[in-house]
Amino acid sequence: MGDFFNVGWSWAVAIVSLVSIVACAVLLWLAGKAKVSAAAVARGDNTTGHVWDEDLREYNNPLPRWWMWLFLITVVFALVYLVVYPGLGSYSGLGQWSGQGQHRSDVQRMRAELAPLYARFTATPIDQLSRDPQALAIGQRHFMNHCAQCHGSDARGSKGYPNLTQGPSAWLGPLSGEHIVQTISQGRQGVMPAMGAAIGGEAAMSDLAHYVLSLSGSPHNEIKAFSGKKHYAACAACHGADGKGNKALGAPNLADNYWLHGWGEAAIVSIIKNGKSNVMPAQSAWLSPEQIHVLAAYVLSLSGPAPVTVGATALPARTP
Amino acid sequence: MKPGPSSSPAASPLVSDPPAPRRVIPIAAHDSALVTSLYQSEGKIYPRSVSGWFSRWRWTLVWATQLLFYGLPWASVNGRQAVLFDLAARRFYIFNQVLYPQDLIYLTGLLIMSALALFLFTAVAGRLWCGYACPQTVYTEIFLWVERRIEGDRMQRMRLDQGPMSARKLLRKAAKHGVWVAIGLWTGLTFVGYFTPIRELMGQALTASLGAWEIFWVLFYGLATYGNAGWMREQVCKYMCPYARFQSAMFDRDTLIVSYDPLRGEGRGPRPRGQAAAAYRARGLGDCIDCGLCVQVCPTGIDIRNGLQYECISCSACIDVCNTVMDKMHYRRGLIRYSTPNGLAKGLSATQMWRRVARPRVLIYTAVLSLVTLAVLGSLLTRAPFKVDVVRDRGTLARVVGYGTVENVYRLQIMNATEQPQVYRLRAEGLEGLQVVSLDRVEVAAASALWVPVRVQMPPAAIDPGSYPMAFRIEAGEGGGLQLLEKSAFVVPR
C-alpha cells in the first residue's frame, strides 16, 4: 500500500482499528450488564442513579435490547470484513480484493461479453466492414474516446492534426485498412529536416514559398514564384519534381489544397526554415487488435465515396 | 406538547388537577413502572381487533395503496410497461413520459411536494400519514389481519404464545409465517418489477431463472416486509423512523390530535350499566368506565389517557373502540376523539376548532405547496420532448479552412424523449454569417440519445479574433415543431 511512508503507519492503522472495535464490544457488554443503582430503584422515578452537580439526575430511557444485538452484529461484520477485505493497514485480506483487480475483472468480463460480436467483425475485411452500420456505430464511439481529442469530433483535425476525411489523394500513404491499422497501433512519425541553410536566406525562402503556393494554384506572387523555382530542387528529392509528394517516403503532396501545418507564405517559410517533426502516438497499449480493426473500418469510412449512416446519424460527406 | 423522550406515565399537561388514583393497566408482561436495566427487552404487543369509522378509513387506504402498488407494474402504455425505471439504460418511463437522468429536478419537486404535504397534514391533523398511509402501518395491518385469521384475536394469541409447543401451535405458527413470507416475497417481486419488466421477472421467477441481483433485491425487500410488518412493527415507529419524531415538532396547540377528554372522563371507574349520570358523578366518576379497551387495541401499546405521546401513530383505533363502549353504555360518543389541545383546554366546539385550522402556519404551508405543485405540473406538461447538450471540441478551439473561413466543431447530444424516431433540424445563430455546414438534419431513434458532431463556419475576416456567444436552435420535426435554444460560444483564432 503506497499511501504509507513506512510499515509503522500500517501497524498504527491496524492497531487503532482493532482497538476501536474491541472497545465498542466491551462498552456494549458493560452497558448491557449495567443496572440502575439501588438508590434510584428505591426512589422509583426511573432515573439511572447517576447524579451530577448535586441534583441533576439522568432519566433512564432504555434502548430496546434488539438494538444492542444490531450493534454486536456490526462488530462481527467489521471483524469479518477486515479479515476478508483490505483494511487493516497494508494487509490485503483473504479475498485478495483490490480496486485495480476489480477494474481488470470488469474489463475482462465486458471483453468476454463482446467477444462474439468482435469475432464477427474481425472475420470481415476492413473495407467491407466500413459499410457495416453496427461496426461503424461502435467504431465511432472508439473514435470519440481515443481519436477525437486531436482529430476533432468530426475527424477533420486542425493545424498539425490531419484531416481524416480528405479522401485517397490527401492520405500520406495508401488508403487501405492495413495501413490504417498500422498507423493506429504503431503510431507515425513525420519528420521534415530544417532546410533553411540549404535554401539560403530569407528572400530565397520567401520566393520558394510562393513557388510552393503556385503548385496548388493558390494565390501567389508570380515573380517571386518564378525566382523561387530554382530553389525547389532541394525539395524535389522527397516531394517530387511536380510537388505531388511521395507516399513511400511519407512526403506530403504540395500540389493539393490541403495544408496540415498552415497555409500562406509565413507558415511555409517557417517549415522550410525550421523543419517539422510530428508524431501520432501508438494506440495498441489501450486498444485491443479487435477494437483497432473496427476503429480502422470507421476511419476508412470517413474517406468513403458516399456519406455513411452510423446509427441514426448521417455522417458528413467528404469535402468537395 | 413537546416530543418527549419517554413514554413515562407523565401526566398530560391538559390534566391540571390530579384525578383519583389511577389503576395501572398492564400493557404487556414486561411493563412495570420501573426499568432497572439500560436495555429493555420489548414485550410483544397483541393489538385487539377493532372496527369503526376510522378503521374503515384505514382499510380503504390499505386497499387503495396496495392496489396501486401491486397493480401499477402490470399496466401497459404504448406497448410497454406503463411505469418502469430502467436503471441500466437510465430511462424512466412514467405513463406517457420518458424521463432522462437530466430530469432529476422532477424527483426533487416530488420530494419537496411530499415534504410540504407532510408538514401541512401534520399541522392540521397530526400524524395522518402514520395512521393511514405509511407502508409500515399498512403492511402491519395486513400482517395483523393474517395473524388474526390464523391465530385468533388478542386473547387467543396471548394464550397460544404462553402455552407449550404443540402440534396445533406449530401448525398455526407455520401457517402464519408461511403466509407472511409469501406476502413478503410477492412484495419483493413487485418492487423489483418497477425496475425490471415485471412480466419477464415473473416468468423468470416461475422457471427459477432469476438473475443474481434480482434474487438479492427480491429477498431484500421480501425480508424487509416480513421483518418490519411481522416482527418489528411498532419498534420501527418508535426507534427507527425519523418522521415519527419530527412530525411532533410540527404540532401546535390547534393541531387536531387523538385526544382523551379528561374533563369528561375522569375519574375512571366501573359502574353498573344504566346508572344515571348524576349517580356516578356523585361518586366522583366521569364517563370513563376504565374498561382498558383503548389500551388493548393500541398497536404501539400506549394508554391514550396519559395524553399525547410520541409513540402515538394517530391510528384512531382507541377512538373507534371507545365509541363502541360509549354506545353500549348509552353515553355520548367522543370521550376519545380528534380534538386540539386548545379545544380541550378551552372547551371549543368542533366549528371553532375547524375555524382555527385557517391559521397562518397552515395557510403558508398550503400556499407554498400549491405553488410548488403548480410549478412542477406546469413544467412537466410543457416539457420539451427532447433535450440538447452542446459540448465544444476542446482539442481544437477553432480552425481555418480554405482561404480563411473559420470553423468550430461542436458535439451535440440530442436526447429524444418520445417513443417514436424523430427528425431534428439544427441552425446556428447569434452571429452574422454563421452557418452549420455539416448535416443539419438528424434522425434520432425512439427514446435514444445521440452524439452528433457539428461543424459551424464563419466567412473569412468577418469578425475580429475572440470568443463570441452564439446559440444552436434545434427544431423538432420538418418545420413548425418545438424549438430549443442552446447557448455556446464561437471562437475566431488570431
PDB file of C-alpha atoms in Angstrom, chain B residues 125-285:
ATOM      1  CA  ALA B 125     -54.481  16.828  11.939  1.00  0.00           C
ATOM      2  CA  GLY B 126     -51.322  15.280  13.324  1.00  0.00           C
ATOM      3  CA  ARG B 127     -49.772  12.078  12.116  1.00  0.00           C
ATOM      4  CA  LEU B 128     -52.339  11.234   9.443  1.00  0.00           C
ATOM      5  CA  TRP B 129     -49.586   9.759   7.289  1.00  0.00           C
ATOM      6  CA  CYS B 130     -48.516   7.390  10.077  1.00  0.00           C
ATOM      7  CA  GLY B 131     -52.010   6.279  10.899  1.00  0.00           C
ATOM      8  CA  TYR B 132     -53.374   5.589   7.438  1.00  0.00           C
ATOM      9  CA  ALA B 133     -50.900   5.577   4.578  1.00  0.00           C
ATOM     10  CA  CYS B 134     -47.420   4.722   5.819  1.00  0.00           C
ATOM     11  CA  PRO B 135     -46.281   1.359   4.410  1.00  0.00           C
ATOM     12  CA  GLN B 136     -45.247   0.317   7.927  1.00  0.00           C
ATOM     13  CA  THR B 137     -48.838   0.819   9.136  1.00  0.00           C
ATOM     14  CA  VAL B 138     -50.375  -0.648   6.007  1.00  0.00           C
ATOM     15  CA  TYR B 139     -48.288  -3.833   5.991  1.00  0.00           C
ATOM     16  CA  THR B 140     -48.623  -4.256   9.748  1.00  0.00           C
ATOM     17  CA  GLU B 141     -52.392  -4.029   9.249  1.00  0.00           C
ATOM     18  CA  ILE B 142     -52.273  -6.713   6.553  1.00  0.00           C
ATOM     19  CA  PHE B 143     -49.970  -8.961   8.587  1.00  0.00           C
ATOM     20  CA  LEU B 144     -52.148  -8.495  11.685  1.00  0.00           C
ATOM     21  CA  TRP B 145     -55.187  -9.497   9.665  1.00  0.00           C
ATOM     22  CA  VAL B 146     -53.395 -12.717   8.621  1.00  0.00           C
ATOM     23  CA  GLU B 147     -52.352 -13.308  12.214  1.00  0.00           C
ATOM     24  CA  ARG B 148     -55.917 -12.817  13.406  1.00  0.00           C
ATOM     25  CA  ARG B 149     -57.346 -15.200  10.794  1.00  0.00           C
ATOM     26  CA  ILE B 150     -54.894 -17.942  11.759  1.00  0.00           C
ATOM     27  CA  GLU B 151     -54.272 -17.455  15.465  1.00  0.00           C
ATOM     28  CA  GLY B 152     -57.389 -15.626  16.568  1.00  0.00           C
ATOM     29  CA  ASP B 153     -57.833 -12.301  18.344  1.00  0.00           C
ATOM     30  CA  ARG B 154     -55.790 -10.806  21.175  1.00  0.00           C
ATOM     31  CA  MET B 155     -56.631 -13.225  23.997  1.00  0.00           C
ATOM     32  CA  GLN B 156     -56.292 -16.339  21.840  1.00  0.00           C
ATOM     33  CA  ARG B 157     -52.940 -15.138  20.513  1.00  0.00           C
ATOM     34  CA  MET B 158     -51.654 -14.413  24.008  1.00  0.00           C
ATOM     35  CA  ARG B 159     -52.808 -17.827  25.205  1.00  0.00           C
ATOM     36  CA  LEU B 160     -51.225 -19.547  22.187  1.00  0.00           C
ATOM     37  CA  ASP B 161     -47.890 -17.790  22.802  1.00  0.00           C
ATOM     38  CA  GLN B 162     -47.901 -18.614  26.502  1.00  0.00           C
ATOM     39  CA  GLY B 163     -48.874 -22.227  26.002  1.00  0.00           C
ATOM     40  CA  PRO B 164     -46.386 -25.039  25.465  1.00  0.00           C
ATOM     41  CA  MET B 165     -45.363 -26.088  21.980  1.00  0.00           C
ATOM     42  CA  SER B 166     -47.849 -28.481  20.470  1.00  0.00           C
ATOM     43  CA  ALA B 167     -48.763 -29.780  17.049  1.00  0.00           C
ATOM     44  CA  ARG B 168     -51.614 -27.286  16.904  1.00  0.00           C
ATOM     45  CA  LYS B 169     -49.384 -24.380  17.871  1.00  0.00           C
ATOM     46  CA  LEU B 170     -46.668 -25.430  15.433  1.00  0.00           C
ATOM     47  CA  LEU B 171     -49.193 -25.730  12.622  1.00  0.00           C
ATOM     48  CA  ARG B 172     -50.637 -22.279  13.277  1.00  0.00           C
ATOM     49  CA  LYS B 173     -47.258 -20.610  13.598  1.00  0.00           C
ATOM     50  CA  ALA B 174     -46.019 -22.319  10.432  1.00  0.00           C
ATOM     51  CA  ALA B 175     -49.152 -21.317   8.537  1.00  0.00           C
ATOM     52  CA  LYS B 176     -48.859 -17.710   9.708  1.00  0.00           C
ATOM     53  CA  HIS B 177     -45.192 -17.379   8.816  1.00  0.00           C
ATOM     54  CA  GLY B 178     -45.807 -19.151   5.525  1.00  0.00           C
ATOM     55  CA  VAL B 179     -48.437 -16.596   4.529  1.00  0.00           C
ATOM     56  CA  TRP B 180     -46.262 -13.720   5.769  1.00  0.00           C
ATOM     57  CA  VAL B 181     -43.277 -14.936   3.757  1.00  0.00           C
ATOM     58  CA  ALA B 182     -45.487 -15.315   0.685  1.00  0.00           C
ATOM     59  CA  ILE B 183     -46.747 -11.740   1.051  1.00  0.00           C
ATOM     60  CA  GLY B 184     -43.175 -10.566   1.621  1.00  0.00           C
ATOM     61  CA  LEU B 185     -41.876 -12.320  -1.498  1.00  0.00           C
ATOM     62  CA  TRP B 186     -44.730 -11.022  -3.608  1.00  0.00           C
ATOM     63  CA  THR B 187     -43.954  -7.527  -2.351  1.00  0.00           C
ATOM     64  CA  GLY B 188     -40.277  -8.007  -3.169  1.00  0.00           C
ATOM     65  CA  LEU B 189     -41.087  -9.257  -6.665  1.00  0.00           C
ATOM     66  CA  THR B 190     -43.471  -6.366  -7.231  1.00  0.00           C
ATOM     67  CA  PHE B 191     -40.900  -3.858  -6.045  1.00  0.00           C
ATOM     68  CA  VAL B 192     -38.212  -5.266  -8.330  1.00  0.00           C
ATOM     69  CA  GLY B 193     -40.897  -5.257 -11.056  1.00  0.00           C
ATOM     70  CA  TYR B 194     -40.690  -1.470 -11.089  1.00  0.00           C
ATOM     71  CA  PHE B 195     -37.063  -1.752 -12.242  1.00  0.00           C
ATOM     72  CA  THR B 196     -37.128  -4.907 -14.369  1.00  0.00           C
ATOM     73  CA  PRO B 197     -40.091  -5.575 -16.682  1.00  0.00           C
ATOM     74  CA  ILE B 198     -42.442  -7.407 -14.332  1.00  0.00           C
ATOM     75  CA  ARG B 199     -43.837  -9.874 -16.850  1.00  0.00           C
ATOM     76  CA  GLU B 200     -40.342 -11.148 -17.675  1.00  0.00           C
ATOM     77  CA  LEU B 201     -39.487 -11.101 -13.972  1.00  0.00           C
ATOM     78  CA  MET B 202     -42.467 -13.243 -13.008  1.00  0.00           C
ATOM     79  CA  GLY B 203     -41.694 -15.615 -15.868  1.00  0.00           C
ATOM     80  CA  GLN B 204     -38.129 -15.958 -14.622  1.00  0.00           C
ATOM     81  CA  ALA B 205     -39.364 -16.416 -11.056  1.00  0.00           C
ATOM     82  CA  LEU B 206     -41.680 -19.228 -12.161  1.00  0.00           C
ATOM     83  CA  THR B 207     -38.909 -21.010 -14.058  1.00  0.00           C
ATOM     84  CA  ALA B 208     -36.376 -20.305 -11.274  1.00  0.00           C
ATOM     85  CA  SER B 209     -34.092 -18.436 -13.674  1.00  0.00           C
ATOM     86  CA  LEU B 210     -33.843 -15.073 -11.923  1.00  0.00           C
ATOM     87  CA  GLY B 211     -30.553 -13.186 -12.134  1.00  0.00           C
ATOM     88  CA  ALA B 212     -28.365 -12.796  -9.047  1.00  0.00           C
ATOM     89  CA  TRP B 213     -29.244  -9.135  -8.479  1.00  0.00           C
ATOM     90  CA  GLU B 214     -32.957  -9.750  -8.916  1.00  0.00           C
ATOM     91  CA  ILE B 215     -32.795 -12.557  -6.369  1.00  0.00           C
ATOM     92  CA  PHE B 216     -30.893 -10.343  -3.963  1.00  0.00           C
ATOM     93  CA  TRP B 217     -33.342  -7.458  -4.175  1.00  0.00           C
ATOM     94  CA  VAL B 218     -36.447  -9.656  -4.115  1.00  0.00           C
ATOM     95  CA  LEU B 219     -35.146 -11.320  -0.947  1.00  0.00           C
ATOM     96  CA  PHE B 220     -34.021  -7.990   0.493  1.00  0.00           C
ATOM     97  CA  TYR B 221     -37.425  -6.350   0.117  1.00  0.00           C
ATOM     98  CA  GLY B 222     -39.219  -9.562   0.962  1.00  0.00           C
ATOM     99  CA  LEU B 223     -37.259  -9.857   4.187  1.00  0.00           C
ATOM    100  CA  ALA B 224     -37.751  -6.173   4.964  1.00  0.00           C
ATOM    101  CA  THR B 225     -41.518  -6.558   4.559  1.00  0.00           C
ATOM    102  CA  TYR B 226     -41.662  -9.781   6.581  1.00  0.00           C
ATOM    103  CA  GLY B 227     -39.373  -8.477   9.327  1.00  0.00           C
ATOM    104  CA  ASN B 228     -40.834  -5.000   9.647  1.00  0.00           C
ATOM    105  CA  ALA B 229     -44.518  -5.888   9.422  1.00  0.00           C
ATOM    106  CA  GLY B 230     -44.307  -9.267  11.153  1.00  0.00           C
ATOM    107  CA  TRP B 231     -41.717  -8.796  13.883  1.00  0.00           C
ATOM    108  CA  MET B 232     -40.627  -5.178  14.295  1.00  0.00           C
ATOM    109  CA  ARG B 233     -43.985  -3.402  13.959  1.00  0.00           C
ATOM    110  CA  GLU B 234     -44.217  -0.506  16.439  1.00  0.00           C
ATOM    111  CA  GLN B 235     -40.468  -0.753  17.097  1.00  0.00           C
ATOM    112  CA  VAL B 236     -39.928   0.720  13.649  1.00  0.00           C
ATOM    113  CA  CYS B 237     -42.088   3.733  14.506  1.00  0.00           C
ATOM    114  CA  LYS B 238     -40.601   4.151  17.962  1.00  0.00           C
ATOM    115  CA  TYR B 239     -36.923   3.664  17.332  1.00  0.00           C
ATOM    116  CA  MET B 240     -36.158   3.780  13.612  1.00  0.00           C
ATOM    117  CA  CYS B 241     -38.435   6.261  11.926  1.00  0.00           C
ATOM    118  CA  PRO B 242     -37.195   9.841  11.812  1.00  0.00           C
ATOM    119  CA  TYR B 243     -40.558  11.150  10.587  1.00  0.00           C
ATOM    120  CA  ALA B 244     -42.232   9.875  13.735  1.00  0.00           C
ATOM    121  CA  ARG B 245     -40.067  12.149  15.820  1.00  0.00           C
ATOM    122  CA  PHE B 246     -40.039  15.258  13.710  1.00  0.00           C
ATOM    123  CA  GLN B 247     -43.726  15.260  12.985  1.00  0.00           C
ATOM    124  CA  SER B 248     -44.355  16.010  16.646  1.00  0.00           C
ATOM    125  CA  ALA B 249     -42.311  19.176  16.188  1.00  0.00           C
ATOM    126  CA  MET B 250     -44.946  20.400  13.719  1.00  0.00           C
ATOM    127  CA  PHE B 251     -47.790  20.159  16.187  1.00  0.00           C
ATOM    128  CA  ASP B 252     -49.150  23.284  17.768  1.00  0.00           C
ATOM    129  CA  ARG B 253     -51.983  23.840  20.172  1.00  0.00           C
ATOM    130  CA  ASP B 254     -54.523  23.962  17.339  1.00  0.00           C
ATOM    131  CA  THR B 255     -53.481  20.691  15.736  1.00  0.00           C
ATOM    132  CA  LEU B 256     -56.173  18.031  15.712  1.00  0.00           C
ATOM    133  CA  ILE B 257     -54.836  15.016  17.579  1.00  0.00           C
ATOM    134  CA  VAL B 258     -56.295  11.844  19.009  1.00  0.00           C
ATOM    135  CA  SER B 259     -57.156  13.017  22.493  1.00  0.00           C
ATOM    136  CA  TYR B 260     -58.801  11.681  25.586  1.00  0.00           C
ATOM    137  CA  ASP B 261     -61.089  14.253  27.196  1.00  0.00           C
ATOM    138  CA  PRO B 262     -60.013  14.176  30.843  1.00  0.00           C
ATOM    139  CA  LEU B 263     -62.550  16.774  31.946  1.00  0.00           C
ATOM    140  CA  ARG B 264     -65.302  14.462  30.829  1.00  0.00           C
ATOM    141  CA  GLY B 265     -63.645  11.121  31.555  1.00  0.00           C
ATOM    142  CA  GLU B 266     -62.060  11.485  34.995  1.00  0.00           C
ATOM    143  CA  GLY B 267     -62.266   9.885  37.442  1.00  0.00           C
ATOM    144  CA  ARG B 268     -62.337   6.499  35.954  1.00  0.00           C
ATOM    145  CA  GLY B 269     -64.038   3.526  37.379  1.00  0.00           C
ATOM    146  CA  PRO B 270     -66.538   0.761  36.892  1.00  0.00           C
ATOM    147  CA  ARG B 271     -70.184   1.355  37.435  1.00  0.00           C
ATOM    148  CA  PRO B 272     -73.347  -0.661  36.847  1.00  0.00           C
ATOM    149  CA  ARG B 273     -74.741  -0.300  33.376  1.00  0.00           C
ATOM    150  CA  GLY B 274     -77.616   2.091  33.126  1.00  0.00           C
ATOM    151  CA  GLN B 275     -76.673   4.043  36.230  1.00  0.00           C
ATOM    152  CA  ALA B 276     -77.825   7.624  35.911  1.00  0.00           C
ATOM    153  CA  ALA B 277     -75.157  10.257  35.245  1.00  0.00           C
ATOM    154  CA  ALA B 278     -75.956  12.066  38.433  1.00  0.00           C
ATOM    155  CA  ALA B 279     -75.435   8.893  40.470  1.00  0.00           C
ATOM    156  CA  TYR B 280     -71.918   8.113  39.250  1.00  0.00           C
ATOM    157  CA  ARG B 281     -70.905  11.757  39.127  1.00  0.00           C
ATOM    158  CA  ALA B 282     -71.843  11.912  42.771  1.00  0.00           C
ATOM    159  CA  ARG B 283     -69.333   9.087  43.392  1.00  0.00           C
ATOM    160  CA  GLY B 284     -66.616  11.194  41.690  1.00  0.00           C
ATOM    161  CA  LEU B 285     -66.692   9.230  38.453  1.00  0.00           C
TER     162      LEU B 285
END
